[in-house]
């Protein structure tokens, strides 16, 4: 997980809101889908823009009315969604109106198309506001010579002295920016311009070359390269699981999804597949999503005698829905009998099939406990499992 998260705000967290604009159509980018929904190293551009502000305060995102269902599906209940307007200014205004009267004192307005904003850029804006600035925004002093041109011919020159390239997040006291939007006779490319039109000072804090706005085809590839260079494009998680089931009367046991003939059965609320339970818990563990009992309470009669593949499939799908894929899984069964070796290949294939992964990612093996303890006395079977999950972060 990226360590470059938004720092603790110097302003109280419950007084800051983050307004992220994502209602544009991305016409310069082209393509079927607006740029904010495109994947960037495994997660959408917009999800990355939102996550950069994690822990900072309330998050409001403006989305195009046509994208509302998509937004609800992808972003769920963790943010407030507001329908945007025809221009960026209209979208910002719609988001600001929602915040009025909510106790919020300051707002950071950020382009949903700037997914690589760093904690230090966000922190510099928040710090300026905390020091009393009415408005603050990141800017980069222009270093290239500036030409005018037409039809690929230079027609004139502009003095670069005192020119800055504007970035977001742009931070404001809420009353200031609301008043500026309400007073605006026409839209502006950014919110700083609206505030400056009111004669208010806007503090410039250092911008960041990596805080690019995805605008043209090629920008997405550049953003991907930056993420890879940062080395924060991957989140690897490890989980473990342990389970035990006692022997009881019966003529077979279920182990890792395979029915194995035996002179005893395993006792449990479900089919007592101890190996599959350990693996399921390993996946939930890697996701920090509790254990089987949390998702399938034993007190619930509908799981009585249930096939354990329901649990494993649920854990694998949960991992996928959170953006993770299985790196590998390793299950060890601890028992004197039945012998596992003759069934290990079938178990590997079955677990892989249920999880929807290649069999080479799954290992099933067994050991005895040298006749020691409850497994040695053949009172039951134990299993331990580990799973790694990988998300291109
Ligand atoms: N009516 C609009 C227009 C833009 N935006 C958002 O404002 C940010 C900056 O705008 P821009 O890069 O211009 O995005 P688009 O308008 O989508 O791009 P284009 O101009 O190429 O169509 C983007 O996150 C965009 O989704 C918005 O919320 N509402
Ligand atoms: C707000 C902004 O990102 C600052 O650089 C920029 O003005 C957005 O402009 P666009 O015309 O919506 O791309």
PDB file of N, CA, C and O in Angstrom, residues 246-267 271-274 335 337-338 340 343 347 381:
ATOM      1  N   UNK A 246     -13.538 -32.677  14.252  1.00  0.00           N
ATOM      2  CA  UNK A 246     -13.431 -33.967  14.932  1.00  0.00           C
ATOM      3  C   UNK A 246     -14.032 -35.073  14.065  1.00  0.00           C
ATOM      4  O   UNK A 246     -14.963 -34.832  13.294  1.00  0.00           O
ATOM      5  N   UNK A 247     -13.477 -36.285  14.216  1.00  0.00           N
ATOM      6  CA  UNK A 247     -14.080 -37.437  13.555  1.00  0.00           C
ATOM      7  C   UNK A 247     -15.359 -37.844  14.272  1.00  0.00           C
ATOM      8  O   UNK A 247     -15.503 -37.682  15.487  1.00  0.00           O
ATOM      9  N   UNK A 248     -16.293 -38.385  13.496  1.00  0.00           N
ATOM     10  CA  UNK A 248     -17.515 -38.977  14.033  1.00  0.00           C
ATOM     11  C   UNK A 248     -17.874 -40.149  13.139  1.00  0.00           C
ATOM     12  O   UNK A 248     -17.090 -40.534  12.256  1.00  0.00           O
ATOM     13  N   UNK A 249     -19.059 -40.670  13.342  1.00  0.00           N
ATOM     14  CA  UNK A 249     -19.440 -41.814  12.513  1.00  0.00           C
ATOM     15  C   UNK A 249     -19.550 -41.405  11.035  1.00  0.00           C
ATOM     16  O   UNK A 249     -19.865 -40.262  10.730  1.00  0.00           O
ATOM     17  N   UNK A 250     -19.297 -42.332  10.143  1.00  0.00           N
ATOM     18  CA  UNK A 250     -19.440 -42.044   8.709  1.00  0.00           C
ATOM     19  C   UNK A 250     -18.566 -42.956   7.877  1.00  0.00           C
ATOM     20  O   UNK A 250     -17.790 -43.772   8.409  1.00  0.00           O
ATOM     21  N   UNK A 251     -18.687 -42.803   6.549  1.00  0.00           N
ATOM     22  CA  UNK A 251     -17.891 -43.656   5.660  1.00  0.00           C
ATOM     23  C   UNK A 251     -17.091 -42.833   4.645  1.00  0.00           C
ATOM     24  O   UNK A 251     -16.541 -43.380   3.703  1.00  0.00           O
ATOM     25  N   UNK A 252     -17.053 -41.498   4.842  1.00  0.00           N
ATOM     26  CA  UNK A 252     -16.219 -40.671   3.967  1.00  0.00           C
ATOM     27  C   UNK A 252     -15.984 -39.314   4.631  1.00  0.00           C
ATOM     28  O   UNK A 252     -16.710 -38.944   5.570  1.00  0.00           O
ATOM     29  N   UNK A 253     -14.972 -38.617   4.104  1.00  0.00           N
ATOM     30  CA  UNK A 253     -14.745 -37.237   4.541  1.00  0.00           C
ATOM     31  C   UNK A 253     -14.635 -36.374   3.290  1.00  0.00           C
ATOM     32  O   UNK A 253     -14.266 -36.861   2.215  1.00  0.00           O
ATOM     33  N   UNK A 254     -14.985 -35.075   3.438  1.00  0.00           N
ATOM     34  CA  UNK A 254     -14.747 -34.107   2.363  1.00  0.00           C
ATOM     35  C   UNK A 254     -13.483 -33.349   2.709  1.00  0.00           C
ATOM     36  O   UNK A 254     -13.379 -32.755   3.780  1.00  0.00           O
ATOM     37  N   UNK A 255     -12.502 -33.389   1.805  1.00  0.00           N
ATOM     38  CA  UNK A 255     -11.262 -32.664   2.038  1.00  0.00           C
ATOM     39  C   UNK A 255     -10.883 -31.898   0.776  1.00  0.00           C
ATOM     40  O   UNK A 255     -10.753 -32.507  -0.305  1.00  0.00           O
ATOM     41  N   UNK A 256     -10.743 -30.596   0.889  1.00  0.00           N
ATOM     42  CA  UNK A 256     -10.382 -29.736  -0.255  1.00  0.00           C
ATOM     43  C   UNK A 256     -11.273 -30.014  -1.453  1.00  0.00           C
ATOM     44  O   UNK A 256     -10.810 -30.072  -2.608  1.00  0.00           O
ATOM     45  N   UNK A 257     -12.555 -30.210  -1.195  1.00  0.00           N
ATOM     46  CA  UNK A 257     -13.529 -30.355  -2.275  1.00  0.00           C
ATOM     47  C   UNK A 257     -13.601 -31.739  -2.883  1.00  0.00           C
ATOM     48  O   UNK A 257     -14.308 -31.931  -3.877  1.00  0.00           O
ATOM     49  N   UNK A 258     -12.881 -32.696  -2.303  1.00  0.00           N
ATOM     50  CA  UNK A 258     -12.877 -34.058  -2.850  1.00  0.00           C
ATOM     51  C   UNK A 258     -13.430 -35.012  -1.790  1.00  0.00           C
ATOM     52  O   UNK A 258     -13.056 -34.928  -0.612  1.00  0.00           O
ATOM     53  N   UNK A 259     -14.326 -35.909  -2.243  1.00  0.00           N
ATOM     54  CA  UNK A 259     -14.880 -36.893  -1.307  1.00  0.00           C
ATOM     55  C   UNK A 259     -13.902 -38.067  -1.210  1.00  0.00           C
ATOM     56  O   UNK A 259     -13.549 -38.665  -2.229  1.00  0.00           O
ATOM     57  N   UNK A 260     -13.471 -38.362   0.015  1.00  0.00           N
ATOM     58  CA  UNK A 260     -12.479 -39.420   0.217  1.00  0.00           C
ATOM     59  C   UNK A 260     -13.103 -40.495   1.121  1.00  0.00           C
ATOM     60  O   UNK A 260     -13.565 -40.199   2.228  1.00  0.00           O
ATOM     61  N   UNK A 261     -13.096 -41.738   0.638  1.00  0.00           N
ATOM     62  CA  UNK A 261     -13.660 -42.834   1.435  1.00  0.00           C
ATOM     63  C   UNK A 261     -12.827 -43.029   2.708  1.00  0.00           C
ATOM     64  O   UNK A 261     -11.599 -42.960   2.669  1.00  0.00           O
ATOM     65  N   UNK A 262     -13.509 -43.225   3.842  1.00  0.00           N
ATOM     66  CA  UNK A 262     -12.801 -43.402   5.108  1.00  0.00           C
ATOM     67  C   UNK A 262     -13.742 -44.153   6.060  1.00  0.00           C
ATOM     68  O   UNK A 262     -14.947 -44.206   5.830  1.00  0.00           O
ATOM     69  N   UNK A 263     -13.155 -44.708   7.128  1.00  0.00           N
ATOM     70  CA  UNK A 263     -14.021 -45.462   8.037  1.00  0.00           C
ATOM     71  C   UNK A 263     -14.659 -44.558   9.095  1.00  0.00           C
ATOM     72  O   UNK A 263     -15.291 -45.039  10.029  1.00  0.00           O
ATOM     73  N   UNK A 264     -14.472 -43.238   8.941  1.00  0.00           N
ATOM     74  CA  UNK A 264     -15.116 -42.261   9.832  1.00  0.00           C
ATOM     75  C   UNK A 264     -15.552 -41.062   8.985  1.00  0.00           C
ATOM     76  O   UNK A 264     -15.078 -40.894   7.850  1.00  0.00           O
ATOM     77  N   UNK A 265     -16.391 -40.239   9.548  1.00  0.00           N
ATOM     78  CA  UNK A 265     -16.729 -38.978   8.899  1.00  0.00           C
ATOM     79  C   UNK A 265     -16.191 -37.820   9.733  1.00  0.00           C
ATOM     80  O   UNK A 265     -15.664 -38.035  10.828  1.00  0.00           O
ATOM     81  N   UNK A 266     -16.296 -36.592   9.224  1.00  0.00           N
ATOM     82  CA  UNK A 266     -15.912 -35.413  10.016  1.00  0.00           C
ATOM     83  C   UNK A 266     -17.183 -34.710  10.459  1.00  0.00           C
ATOM     84  O   UNK A 266     -18.145 -34.579   9.693  1.00  0.00           O
ATOM     85  N   UNK A 267     -17.174 -34.253  11.705  1.00  0.00           N
ATOM     86  CA  UNK A 267     -18.359 -33.626  12.282  1.00  0.00           C
ATOM     87  C   UNK A 267     -18.268 -32.111  12.086  1.00  0.00           C
ATOM     88  O   UNK A 267     -17.221 -31.509  12.332  1.00  0.00           O
ATOM     89  N   UNK A 271     -20.270 -29.209   5.601  1.00  0.00           N
ATOM     90  CA  UNK A 271     -19.753 -30.544   5.250  1.00  0.00           C
ATOM     91  C   UNK A 271     -18.418 -30.845   5.926  1.00  0.00           C
ATOM     92  O   UNK A 271     -17.796 -31.868   5.656  1.00  0.00           O
ATOM     93  N   UNK A 272     -17.955 -29.925   6.789  1.00  0.00           N
ATOM     94  CA  UNK A 272     -16.757 -30.125   7.621  1.00  0.00           C
ATOM     95  C   UNK A 272     -15.464 -30.277   6.816  1.00  0.00           C
ATOM     96  O   UNK A 272     -14.531 -30.948   7.255  1.00  0.00           O
ATOM     97  N   UNK A 273     -15.436 -29.619   5.640  1.00  0.00           N
ATOM     98  CA  UNK A 273     -14.219 -29.705   4.810  1.00  0.00           C
ATOM     99  C   UNK A 273     -13.140 -28.809   5.423  1.00  0.00           C
ATOM    100  O   UNK A 273     -13.025 -27.613   5.122  1.00  0.00           O
ATOM    101  N   UNK A 274     -12.357 -29.409   6.282  1.00  0.00           N
ATOM    102  CA  UNK A 274     -11.406 -28.673   7.115  1.00  0.00           C
ATOM    103  C   UNK A 274     -10.356 -27.930   6.274  1.00  0.00           C
ATOM    104  O   UNK A 274      -9.959 -26.800   6.598  1.00  0.00           O
ATOM    105  N   UNK A 335      -3.078 -35.212   9.427  1.00  0.00           N
ATOM    106  CA  UNK A 335      -3.835 -36.420   9.836  1.00  0.00           C
ATOM    107  C   UNK A 335      -2.978 -37.662   9.609  1.00  0.00           C
ATOM    108  O   UNK A 335      -2.051 -37.638   8.791  1.00  0.00           O
ATOM    109  N   UNK A 337      -4.626 -40.611   8.946  1.00  0.00           N
ATOM    110  CA  UNK A 337      -5.453 -41.235   7.920  1.00  0.00           C
ATOM    111  C   UNK A 337      -6.675 -40.353   7.681  1.00  0.00           C
ATOM    112  O   UNK A 337      -7.103 -39.660   8.617  1.00  0.00           O
ATOM    113  N   UNK A 338      -7.275 -40.354   6.523  1.00  0.00           N
ATOM    114  CA  UNK A 338      -6.906 -41.128   5.328  1.00  0.00           C
ATOM    115  C   UNK A 338      -5.620 -40.593   4.699  1.00  0.00           C
ATOM    116  O   UNK A 338      -5.220 -39.459   4.983  1.00  0.00           O
ATOM    117  N   UNK A 340      -3.526 -38.770   2.080  1.00  0.00           N
ATOM    118  CA  UNK A 340      -3.910 -37.648   1.212  1.00  0.00           C
ATOM    119  C   UNK A 340      -3.227 -37.726  -0.156  1.00  0.00           C
ATOM    120  O   UNK A 340      -3.799 -37.337  -1.179  1.00  0.00           O
ATOM    121  N   UNK A 343      -4.892 -38.344  -3.426  1.00  0.00           N
ATOM    122  CA  UNK A 343      -5.975 -37.411  -3.793  1.00  0.00           C
ATOM    123  C   UNK A 343      -5.481 -35.975  -3.991  1.00  0.00           C
ATOM    124  O   UNK A 343      -6.275 -35.104  -4.340  1.00  0.00           O
ATOM    125  N   UNK A 347      -7.480 -32.652  -5.429  1.00  0.00           N
ATOM    126  CA  UNK A 347      -7.799 -31.539  -4.508  1.00  0.00           C
ATOM    127  C   UNK A 347      -7.272 -30.216  -5.060  1.00  0.00           C
ATOM    128  O   UNK A 347      -7.960 -29.189  -5.030  1.00  0.00           O
ATOM    129  N   UNK A 381      -9.063 -34.079  12.236  1.00  0.00           N
ATOM    130  CA  UNK A 381      -8.100 -33.595  11.232  1.00  0.00           C
ATOM    131  C   UNK A 381      -7.933 -32.092  11.433  1.00  0.00           C
ATOM    132  O   UNK A 381      -8.915 -31.376  11.686  1.00  0.00           O
TER     133      UNK A 381
END
